[in-house]
Amino acid sequence: MNQPIFDGKSRRAALRGMAGMLGALALPAWAARRRDDEALSRLAGVSASADARLMAAALSAQAPGLSSQALVLAVQALENARRESLLQTAPRSLAVIDFSLPSTQKRLWIFDLESKALLFEEWVAHGRKTGDNMAEHFSNVHESHMSSLGAFQAGATYTGKNGYSLRLHGLEPGFNDQAFARAIVIHGAPYVSQDIIRAQGRLGRSWGCPAVRSEVTRPLINTLADHAFLFSFYPDRQWLSQSALVGGRVRWLA
């Protein structure tokens, strides 16, 4: 039987201890680690290759705020996509979105796969019907105004009604393979900013696109434009059990 990547009980106990030590000054920490106490508490372990675990460990050292399980699933999905010849060309960067975090937290990480360096750690919006501050609902359906889960490969850049944008090709039938047709793209948006968070307690929301801060749009998109691999994570039971790239690689607590 595969062993869990980390001892969830030990990790949660340590996090609670840290929160107690920091007291009132650490109030935002509950949001940053909500996935450990609620969303990820349902995950018992992840089956992954030795190479995927080594890569995930190297990347995790650069991004301590990113869930270890979300990251290892992202790397395993990339490995499987390569094995199944689903990628147009080998990606040089990996982007991971952890939608189990609130929109007020930075939940998009972008890594250089060769150097293992963290290139970006950013806020990212979800679809308006996906949820309020917390993402809860996902869809592959046209006009749903929801975000989609799973693995994508970056496509071409273009300039449209949202300015400089990056097309995405969903790699998972039934979960995100309509992304291109739905015009689910990465673009900048004025409703993604710390000022918006202060004003309304959450980011603004898109029509399903992973929108980012206007100030970082061009360099971020240029980094991903060379066929980057994007992985959108949420502990959704149906996706995790049925996904062509991660399905069957997660054990659930009863």
PDB file of C-alpha atoms in Angstrom:
ATOM      1  CA  MET A   1       0.000   0.000   0.000  1.00  0.00           C
ATOM      2  CA  ASN A   2       1.324   3.441  -0.849  1.00  0.00           C
ATOM      3  CA  GLN A   3       2.183   5.596   2.134  1.00  0.00           C
ATOM      4  CA  PRO A   4       0.876   9.159   2.499  1.00  0.00           C
ATOM      5  CA  ILE A   5       3.305  11.844   1.400  1.00  0.00           C
ATOM      6  CA  PHE A   6       2.941  13.490   4.788  1.00  0.00           C
ATOM      7  CA  ASP A   7       1.290  12.691   8.100  1.00  0.00           C
ATOM      8  CA  GLY A   8      -1.808  14.886   7.941  1.00  0.00           C
ATOM      9  CA  LYS A   9      -2.528  14.685  11.686  1.00  0.00           C
ATOM     10  CA  SER A  10       1.012  15.711  12.589  1.00  0.00           C
ATOM     11  CA  ARG A  11       0.985  18.555  10.124  1.00  0.00           C
ATOM     12  CA  ARG A  12      -2.341  19.921  11.340  1.00  0.00           C
ATOM     13  CA  ALA A  13      -1.214  19.654  14.965  1.00  0.00           C
ATOM     14  CA  ALA A  14       1.937  21.592  14.162  1.00  0.00           C
ATOM     15  CA  LEU A  15      -0.030  24.257  12.338  1.00  0.00           C
ATOM     16  CA  ARG A  16      -2.417  24.670  15.278  1.00  0.00           C
ATOM     17  CA  GLY A  17       0.550  24.991  17.608  1.00  0.00           C
ATOM     18  CA  MET A  18       2.093  27.681  15.434  1.00  0.00           C
ATOM     19  CA  ALA A  19      -1.205  29.557  15.300  1.00  0.00           C
ATOM     20  CA  GLY A  20      -1.433  29.462  19.078  1.00  0.00           C
ATOM     21  CA  MET A  21       2.080  30.854  19.467  1.00  0.00           C
ATOM     22  CA  LEU A  22       1.434  33.680  17.055  1.00  0.00           C
ATOM     23  CA  GLY A  23      -1.919  34.551  18.641  1.00  0.00           C
ATOM     24  CA  ALA A  24      -3.897  37.451  17.307  1.00  0.00           C
ATOM     25  CA  LEU A  25      -1.079  38.613  15.046  1.00  0.00           C
ATOM     26  CA  ALA A  26      -1.497  35.416  13.010  1.00  0.00           C
ATOM     27  CA  LEU A  27      -5.204  35.819  12.295  1.00  0.00           C
ATOM     28  CA  PRO A  28      -4.785  35.496   8.483  1.00  0.00           C
ATOM     29  CA  ALA A  29      -3.128  32.087   8.959  1.00  0.00           C
ATOM     30  CA  TRP A  30      -6.487  30.343   9.329  1.00  0.00           C
ATOM     31  CA  ALA A  31      -7.282  31.181   5.727  1.00  0.00           C
ATOM     32  CA  ALA A  32      -3.859  30.157   4.445  1.00  0.00           C
ATOM     33  CA  ARG A  33      -4.126  26.730   6.023  1.00  0.00           C
ATOM     34  CA  ARG A  34      -7.870  26.125   5.712  1.00  0.00           C
ATOM     35  CA  ARG A  35      -7.182  23.423   3.168  1.00  0.00           C
ATOM     36  CA  ASP A  36      -5.281  21.414   5.807  1.00  0.00           C
ATOM     37  CA  ASP A  37      -8.098  21.448   8.344  1.00  0.00           C
ATOM     38  CA  GLU A  38     -11.024  21.079   5.957  1.00  0.00           C
ATOM     39  CA  ALA A  39     -10.421  20.385   2.276  1.00  0.00           C
ATOM     40  CA  LEU A  40      -7.285  18.247   2.479  1.00  0.00           C
ATOM     41  CA  SER A  41      -8.433  16.466   5.624  1.00  0.00           C
ATOM     42  CA  ARG A  42     -10.374  14.194   3.278  1.00  0.00           C
ATOM     43  CA  LEU A  43      -7.215  13.093   1.467  1.00  0.00           C
ATOM     44  CA  ALA A  44      -5.344  10.195   3.020  1.00  0.00           C
ATOM     45  CA  GLY A  45      -2.516   9.902   0.516  1.00  0.00           C
ATOM     46  CA  VAL A  46      -1.359  10.184  -3.069  1.00  0.00           C
ATOM     47  CA  SER A  47       0.241   7.530  -5.230  1.00  0.00           C
ATOM     48  CA  ALA A  48       3.065   9.014  -7.278  1.00  0.00           C
ATOM     49  CA  SER A  49       6.242   7.906  -8.989  1.00  0.00           C
ATOM     50  CA  ALA A  50       9.634   8.427  -7.387  1.00  0.00           C
ATOM     51  CA  ASP A  51      10.514  11.018 -10.040  1.00  0.00           C
ATOM     52  CA  ALA A  52       7.302  12.948  -9.362  1.00  0.00           C
ATOM     53  CA  ARG A  53       7.976  12.953  -5.634  1.00  0.00           C
ATOM     54  CA  LEU A  54      11.542  14.183  -6.110  1.00  0.00           C
ATOM     55  CA  MET A  55      10.447  16.963  -8.450  1.00  0.00           C
ATOM     56  CA  ALA A  56       7.607  17.978  -6.124  1.00  0.00           C
ATOM     57  CA  ALA A  57       9.986  18.055  -3.147  1.00  0.00           C
ATOM     58  CA  ALA A  58      12.396  20.334  -4.999  1.00  0.00           C
ATOM     59  CA  LEU A  59       9.621  22.725  -6.035  1.00  0.00           C
ATOM     60  CA  SER A  60       7.945  22.639  -2.628  1.00  0.00           C
ATOM     61  CA  ALA A  61      11.112  23.990  -1.018  1.00  0.00           C
ATOM     62  CA  GLN A  62      10.592  27.168  -3.055  1.00  0.00           C
ATOM     63  CA  ALA A  63       6.875  27.503  -2.240  1.00  0.00           C
ATOM     64  CA  PRO A  64       6.090  26.558   1.368  1.00  0.00           C
ATOM     65  CA  GLY A  65       2.589  27.999   1.063  1.00  0.00           C
ATOM     66  CA  LEU A  66       1.618  25.501  -1.643  1.00  0.00           C
ATOM     67  CA  SER A  67      -0.022  22.251  -0.558  1.00  0.00           C
ATOM     68  CA  SER A  68       2.364  19.312  -0.890  1.00  0.00           C
ATOM     69  CA  GLN A  69      -0.415  17.065  -2.139  1.00  0.00           C
ATOM     70  CA  ALA A  70      -1.605  19.563  -4.743  1.00  0.00           C
ATOM     71  CA  LEU A  71       1.965  19.934  -5.976  1.00  0.00           C
ATOM     72  CA  VAL A  72       2.716  16.229  -6.214  1.00  0.00           C
ATOM     73  CA  LEU A  73      -0.544  15.697  -8.123  1.00  0.00           C
ATOM     74  CA  ALA A  74       0.458  18.481 -10.519  1.00  0.00           C
ATOM     75  CA  VAL A  75       3.865  16.925 -11.168  1.00  0.00           C
ATOM     76  CA  GLN A  76       2.340  13.455 -11.541  1.00  0.00           C
ATOM     77  CA  ALA A  77      -0.235  14.818 -13.999  1.00  0.00           C
ATOM     78  CA  LEU A  78       2.577  16.395 -16.015  1.00  0.00           C
ATOM     79  CA  GLU A  79       4.441  13.087 -16.042  1.00  0.00           C
ATOM     80  CA  ASN A  80       1.316  11.234 -17.186  1.00  0.00           C
ATOM     81  CA  ALA A  81       0.551  13.814 -19.878  1.00  0.00           C
ATOM     82  CA  ARG A  82       4.055  13.347 -21.257  1.00  0.00           C
ATOM     83  CA  ARG A  83       3.696   9.570 -21.168  1.00  0.00           C
ATOM     84  CA  GLU A  84       0.373   9.719 -23.016  1.00  0.00           C
ATOM     85  CA  SER A  85       1.779  12.143 -25.624  1.00  0.00           C
ATOM     86  CA  LEU A  86      -0.861  14.761 -24.769  1.00  0.00           C
ATOM     87  CA  LEU A  87       1.527  17.708 -24.896  1.00  0.00           C
ATOM     88  CA  GLN A  88       2.293  19.638 -28.066  1.00  0.00           C
ATOM     89  CA  THR A  89       5.831  20.236 -26.851  1.00  0.00           C
ATOM     90  CA  ALA A  90       7.733  19.804 -23.610  1.00  0.00           C
ATOM     91  CA  PRO A  91       6.833  22.620 -21.180  1.00  0.00           C
ATOM     92  CA  ARG A  92       9.568  24.637 -19.531  1.00  0.00           C
ATOM     93  CA  SER A  93       7.368  25.952 -16.736  1.00  0.00           C
ATOM     94  CA  LEU A  94       4.690  24.632 -14.407  1.00  0.00           C
ATOM     95  CA  ALA A  95       1.821  26.709 -13.008  1.00  0.00           C
ATOM     96  CA  VAL A  96      -0.246  25.434 -10.083  1.00  0.00           C
ATOM     97  CA  ILE A  97      -3.474  27.009  -8.833  1.00  0.00           C
ATOM     98  CA  ASP A  98      -4.792  25.839  -5.472  1.00  0.00           C
ATOM     99  CA  PHE A  99      -8.490  26.686  -5.518  1.00  0.00           C
ATOM    100  CA  SER A 100      -8.941  25.275  -2.019  1.00  0.00           C
ATOM    101  CA  LEU A 101      -7.479  28.575  -0.796  1.00  0.00           C
ATOM    102  CA  PRO A 102      -9.600  31.739  -0.557  1.00  0.00           C
ATOM    103  CA  SER A 103      -9.209  34.373  -3.248  1.00  0.00           C
ATOM    104  CA  THR A 104      -7.660  36.702  -0.664  1.00  0.00           C
ATOM    105  CA  GLN A 105      -4.589  34.434  -0.544  1.00  0.00           C
ATOM    106  CA  LYS A 106      -1.953  34.176  -3.231  1.00  0.00           C
ATOM    107  CA  ARG A 107      -2.800  30.798  -4.750  1.00  0.00           C
ATOM    108  CA  LEU A 108      -1.013  30.732  -8.111  1.00  0.00           C
ATOM    109  CA  TRP A 109       2.595  29.527  -8.249  1.00  0.00           C
ATOM    110  CA  ILE A 110       4.742  29.352 -11.386  1.00  0.00           C
ATOM    111  CA  PHE A 111       7.988  27.354 -11.469  1.00  0.00           C
ATOM    112  CA  ASP A 112      10.830  26.993 -13.932  1.00  0.00           C
ATOM    113  CA  LEU A 113      11.060  23.231 -14.418  1.00  0.00           C
ATOM    114  CA  GLU A 114      14.748  23.227 -15.310  1.00  0.00           C
ATOM    115  CA  SER A 115      16.123  25.391 -12.497  1.00  0.00           C
ATOM    116  CA  LYS A 116      13.312  24.491 -10.018  1.00  0.00           C
ATOM    117  CA  ALA A 117      13.046  28.231  -9.279  1.00  0.00           C
ATOM    118  CA  LEU A 118       9.818  29.909  -8.190  1.00  0.00           C
ATOM    119  CA  LEU A 119       9.075  32.609 -10.748  1.00  0.00           C
ATOM    120  CA  PHE A 120       5.702  33.969  -9.587  1.00  0.00           C
ATOM    121  CA  GLU A 121       3.435  33.718  -6.543  1.00  0.00           C
ATOM    122  CA  GLU A 122       0.238  35.600  -7.287  1.00  0.00           C
ATOM    123  CA  TRP A 123      -3.434  36.186  -6.596  1.00  0.00           C
ATOM    124  CA  VAL A 124      -5.760  34.640  -9.148  1.00  0.00           C
ATOM    125  CA  ALA A 125      -9.506  35.052  -9.600  1.00  0.00           C
ATOM    126  CA  HIS A 126     -12.074  32.308 -10.075  1.00  0.00           C
ATOM    127  CA  GLY A 127     -15.389  32.299 -11.943  1.00  0.00           C
ATOM    128  CA  ARG A 128     -18.280  34.266 -10.482  1.00  0.00           C
ATOM    129  CA  LYS A 129     -20.449  31.144 -10.183  1.00  0.00           C
ATOM    130  CA  THR A 130     -17.589  29.112  -8.759  1.00  0.00           C
ATOM    131  CA  GLY A 131     -17.999  30.827  -5.407  1.00  0.00           C
ATOM    132  CA  ASP A 132     -17.653  34.013  -3.404  1.00  0.00           C
ATOM    133  CA  ASN A 133     -14.296  34.245  -1.595  1.00  0.00           C
ATOM    134  CA  MET A 134     -13.982  30.453  -1.504  1.00  0.00           C
ATOM    135  CA  ALA A 135     -14.210  28.397  -4.685  1.00  0.00           C
ATOM    136  CA  GLU A 136     -16.803  25.632  -4.408  1.00  0.00           C
ATOM    137  CA  HIS A 137     -18.254  24.776  -7.835  1.00  0.00           C
ATOM    138  CA  PHE A 138     -16.507  23.917 -11.103  1.00  0.00           C
ATOM    139  CA  SER A 139     -17.712  23.240 -14.618  1.00  0.00           C
ATOM    140  CA  ASN A 140     -16.719  22.383 -18.169  1.00  0.00           C
ATOM    141  CA  VAL A 141     -19.979  23.782 -19.573  1.00  0.00           C
ATOM    142  CA  HIS A 142     -20.331  26.794 -21.857  1.00  0.00           C
ATOM    143  CA  GLU A 143     -21.798  29.930 -20.240  1.00  0.00           C
ATOM    144  CA  SER A 144     -21.504  28.388 -16.776  1.00  0.00           C
ATOM    145  CA  HIS A 145     -19.224  31.229 -15.623  1.00  0.00           C
ATOM    146  CA  MET A 146     -17.373  28.675 -13.516  1.00  0.00           C
ATOM    147  CA  SER A 147     -13.710  27.758 -13.356  1.00  0.00           C
ATOM    148  CA  SER A 148     -12.495  24.346 -14.488  1.00  0.00           C
ATOM    149  CA  LEU A 149     -10.231  21.877 -12.726  1.00  0.00           C
ATOM    150  CA  GLY A 150      -7.360  19.763 -13.955  1.00  0.00           C
ATOM    151  CA  ALA A 151      -4.445  19.964 -16.355  1.00  0.00           C
ATOM    152  CA  PHE A 152      -4.056  22.424 -19.219  1.00  0.00           C
ATOM    153  CA  GLN A 153      -1.356  23.337 -21.687  1.00  0.00           C
ATOM    154  CA  ALA A 154      -0.788  26.951 -22.601  1.00  0.00           C
ATOM    155  CA  GLY A 155      -1.455  27.933 -26.192  1.00  0.00           C
ATOM    156  CA  ALA A 156      -1.099  31.134 -28.181  1.00  0.00           C
ATOM    157  CA  THR A 157      -1.082  34.684 -26.888  1.00  0.00           C
ATOM    158  CA  TYR A 158      -3.418  37.307 -28.333  1.00  0.00           C
ATOM    159  CA  THR A 159      -4.818  40.736 -27.511  1.00  0.00           C
ATOM    160  CA  GLY A 160      -8.580  40.848 -27.008  1.00  0.00           C
ATOM    161  CA  LYS A 161     -11.245  42.601 -24.957  1.00  0.00           C
ATOM    162  CA  ASN A 162      -9.302  41.807 -21.768  1.00  0.00           C
ATOM    163  CA  GLY A 163      -5.987  42.937 -23.218  1.00  0.00           C
ATOM    164  CA  TYR A 164      -2.973  40.669 -23.520  1.00  0.00           C
ATOM    165  CA  SER A 165      -4.211  37.106 -22.948  1.00  0.00           C
ATOM    166  CA  LEU A 166      -3.089  33.481 -23.127  1.00  0.00           C
ATOM    167  CA  ARG A 167      -5.230  30.675 -24.521  1.00  0.00           C
ATOM    168  CA  LEU A 168      -5.496  27.408 -22.590  1.00  0.00           C
ATOM    169  CA  HIS A 169      -6.083  23.900 -23.926  1.00  0.00           C
ATOM    170  CA  GLY A 170      -7.744  21.544 -21.438  1.00  0.00           C
ATOM    171  CA  LEU A 171      -6.237  18.050 -21.355  1.00  0.00           C
ATOM    172  CA  GLU A 172      -8.945  16.308 -19.333  1.00  0.00           C
ATOM    173  CA  PRO A 173     -12.097  15.136 -21.148  1.00  0.00           C
ATOM    174  CA  GLY A 174     -15.255  15.921 -19.223  1.00  0.00           C
ATOM    175  CA  PHE A 175     -13.525  18.325 -16.858  1.00  0.00           C
ATOM    176  CA  ASN A 176     -11.757  21.013 -18.891  1.00  0.00           C
ATOM    177  CA  ASP A 177     -11.553  19.959 -22.541  1.00  0.00           C
ATOM    178  CA  GLN A 178     -13.996  22.769 -23.469  1.00  0.00           C
ATOM    179  CA  ALA A 179     -11.668  25.453 -22.109  1.00  0.00           C
ATOM    180  CA  PHE A 180     -10.496  26.635 -25.524  1.00  0.00           C
ATOM    181  CA  ALA A 181     -14.036  26.755 -26.918  1.00  0.00           C
ATOM    182  CA  ARG A 182     -15.246  28.531 -23.756  1.00  0.00           C
ATOM    183  CA  ALA A 183     -12.461  31.129 -24.141  1.00  0.00           C
ATOM    184  CA  ILE A 184     -11.043  30.259 -20.725  1.00  0.00           C
ATOM    185  CA  VAL A 185      -7.800  32.225 -20.869  1.00  0.00           C
ATOM    186  CA  ILE A 186      -5.274  33.864 -18.592  1.00  0.00           C
ATOM    187  CA  HIS A 187      -5.652  37.638 -18.662  1.00  0.00           C
ATOM    188  CA  GLY A 188      -5.147  40.652 -16.452  1.00  0.00           C
ATOM    189  CA  ALA A 189      -8.041  42.276 -14.604  1.00  0.00           C
ATOM    190  CA  PRO A 190      -8.452  45.402 -12.451  1.00  0.00           C
ATOM    191  CA  TYR A 191     -10.526  43.383  -9.963  1.00  0.00           C
ATOM    192  CA  VAL A 192      -7.447  41.339  -9.004  1.00  0.00           C
ATOM    193  CA  SER A 193      -5.559  43.508  -6.528  1.00  0.00           C
ATOM    194  CA  GLN A 194      -4.884  44.011  -2.850  1.00  0.00           C
ATOM    195  CA  ASP A 195      -6.987  47.183  -2.953  1.00  0.00           C
ATOM    196  CA  ILE A 196     -10.001  45.169  -4.107  1.00  0.00           C
ATOM    197  CA  ILE A 197      -9.427  42.664  -1.321  1.00  0.00           C
ATOM    198  CA  ARG A 198      -9.355  45.487   1.246  1.00  0.00           C
ATOM    199  CA  ALA A 199     -12.489  47.065  -0.202  1.00  0.00           C
ATOM    200  CA  GLN A 200     -14.727  44.004  -0.530  1.00  0.00           C
ATOM    201  CA  GLY A 201     -13.068  41.182   1.407  1.00  0.00           C
ATOM    202  CA  ARG A 202     -12.313  39.109  -1.704  1.00  0.00           C
ATOM    203  CA  LEU A 203     -11.104  39.435  -5.264  1.00  0.00           C
ATOM    204  CA  GLY A 204     -13.473  40.243  -8.056  1.00  0.00           C
ATOM    205  CA  ARG A 205     -14.540  37.277 -10.171  1.00  0.00           C
ATOM    206  CA  SER A 206     -14.228  36.366 -13.818  1.00  0.00           C
ATOM    207  CA  TRP A 207     -16.466  34.406 -16.177  1.00  0.00           C
ATOM    208  CA  GLY A 208     -14.324  31.352 -15.513  1.00  0.00           C
ATOM    209  CA  CYS A 209     -10.884  32.638 -16.493  1.00  0.00           C
ATOM    210  CA  PRO A 210      -7.898  32.524 -14.125  1.00  0.00           C
ATOM    211  CA  ALA A 211      -7.454  36.307 -14.125  1.00  0.00           C
ATOM    212  CA  VAL A 212      -4.348  37.882 -12.576  1.00  0.00           C
ATOM    213  CA  ARG A 213      -3.126  41.339 -11.568  1.00  0.00           C
ATOM    214  CA  SER A 214      -2.840  43.761 -14.461  1.00  0.00           C
ATOM    215  CA  GLU A 215       0.669  44.736 -13.326  1.00  0.00           C
ATOM    216  CA  VAL A 216       2.076  41.241 -13.832  1.00  0.00           C
ATOM    217  CA  THR A 217       0.007  40.163 -16.828  1.00  0.00           C
ATOM    218  CA  ARG A 218       2.594  40.563 -19.578  1.00  0.00           C
ATOM    219  CA  PRO A 219       5.645  39.026 -17.853  1.00  0.00           C
ATOM    220  CA  LEU A 220       3.531  36.236 -16.359  1.00  0.00           C
ATOM    221  CA  ILE A 221       1.907  35.353 -19.677  1.00  0.00           C
ATOM    222  CA  ASN A 222       5.237  35.558 -21.516  1.00  0.00           C
ATOM    223  CA  THR A 223       6.648  33.053 -19.021  1.00  0.00           C
ATOM    224  CA  LEU A 224       3.785  30.638 -19.659  1.00  0.00           C
ATOM    225  CA  ALA A 225       3.500  31.214 -23.397  1.00  0.00           C
ATOM    226  CA  ASP A 226       6.072  28.571 -24.286  1.00  0.00           C
ATOM    227  CA  HIS A 227       3.550  25.729 -23.836  1.00  0.00           C
ATOM    228  CA  ALA A 228       3.547  25.803 -20.027  1.00  0.00           C
ATOM    229  CA  PHE A 229       1.696  23.133 -18.057  1.00  0.00           C
ATOM    230  CA  LEU A 230      -1.063  24.545 -15.834  1.00  0.00           C
ATOM    231  CA  PHE A 231      -2.705  22.519 -13.061  1.00  0.00           C
ATOM    232  CA  SER A 232      -5.830  23.756 -11.258  1.00  0.00           C
ATOM    233  CA  PHE A 233      -6.397  21.881  -8.006  1.00  0.00           C
ATOM    234  CA  TYR A 234      -9.357  21.492  -5.678  1.00  0.00           C
ATOM    235  CA  PRO A 235     -10.142  18.414  -3.549  1.00  0.00           C
ATOM    236  CA  ASP A 236     -13.178  17.514  -5.635  1.00  0.00           C
ATOM    237  CA  ARG A 237     -13.982  13.832  -5.202  1.00  0.00           C
ATOM    238  CA  GLN A 238     -15.383  13.299  -8.697  1.00  0.00           C
ATOM    239  CA  TRP A 239     -12.456  14.916 -10.491  1.00  0.00           C
ATOM    240  CA  LEU A 240      -9.814  13.241  -8.323  1.00  0.00           C
ATOM    241  CA  SER A 241     -11.348   9.808  -8.845  1.00  0.00           C
ATOM    242  CA  GLN A 242     -12.206  10.127 -12.556  1.00  0.00           C
ATOM    243  CA  SER A 243      -9.533  12.402 -14.000  1.00  0.00           C
ATOM    244  CA  ALA A 244      -7.573  10.772 -16.817  1.00  0.00           C
ATOM    245  CA  LEU A 245      -4.351  12.193 -15.392  1.00  0.00           C
ATOM    246  CA  VAL A 246      -4.766  11.897 -11.619  1.00  0.00           C
ATOM    247  CA  GLY A 247      -7.714   9.520 -11.256  1.00  0.00           C
ATOM    248  CA  GLY A 248      -7.051   6.583  -8.952  1.00  0.00           C
ATOM    249  CA  ARG A 249      -3.962   8.240  -7.456  1.00  0.00           C
ATOM    250  CA  VAL A 250      -5.718   9.502  -4.349  1.00  0.00           C
ATOM    251  CA  ARG A 251      -6.932   7.579  -1.315  1.00  0.00           C
ATOM    252  CA  TRP A 252      -9.854   9.092   0.575  1.00  0.00           C
ATOM    253  CA  LEU A 253     -10.582   8.906   4.252  1.00  0.00           C
ATOM    254  CA  ALA A 254     -13.822   7.051   4.947  1.00  0.00           C
TER     255      ALA A 254
END
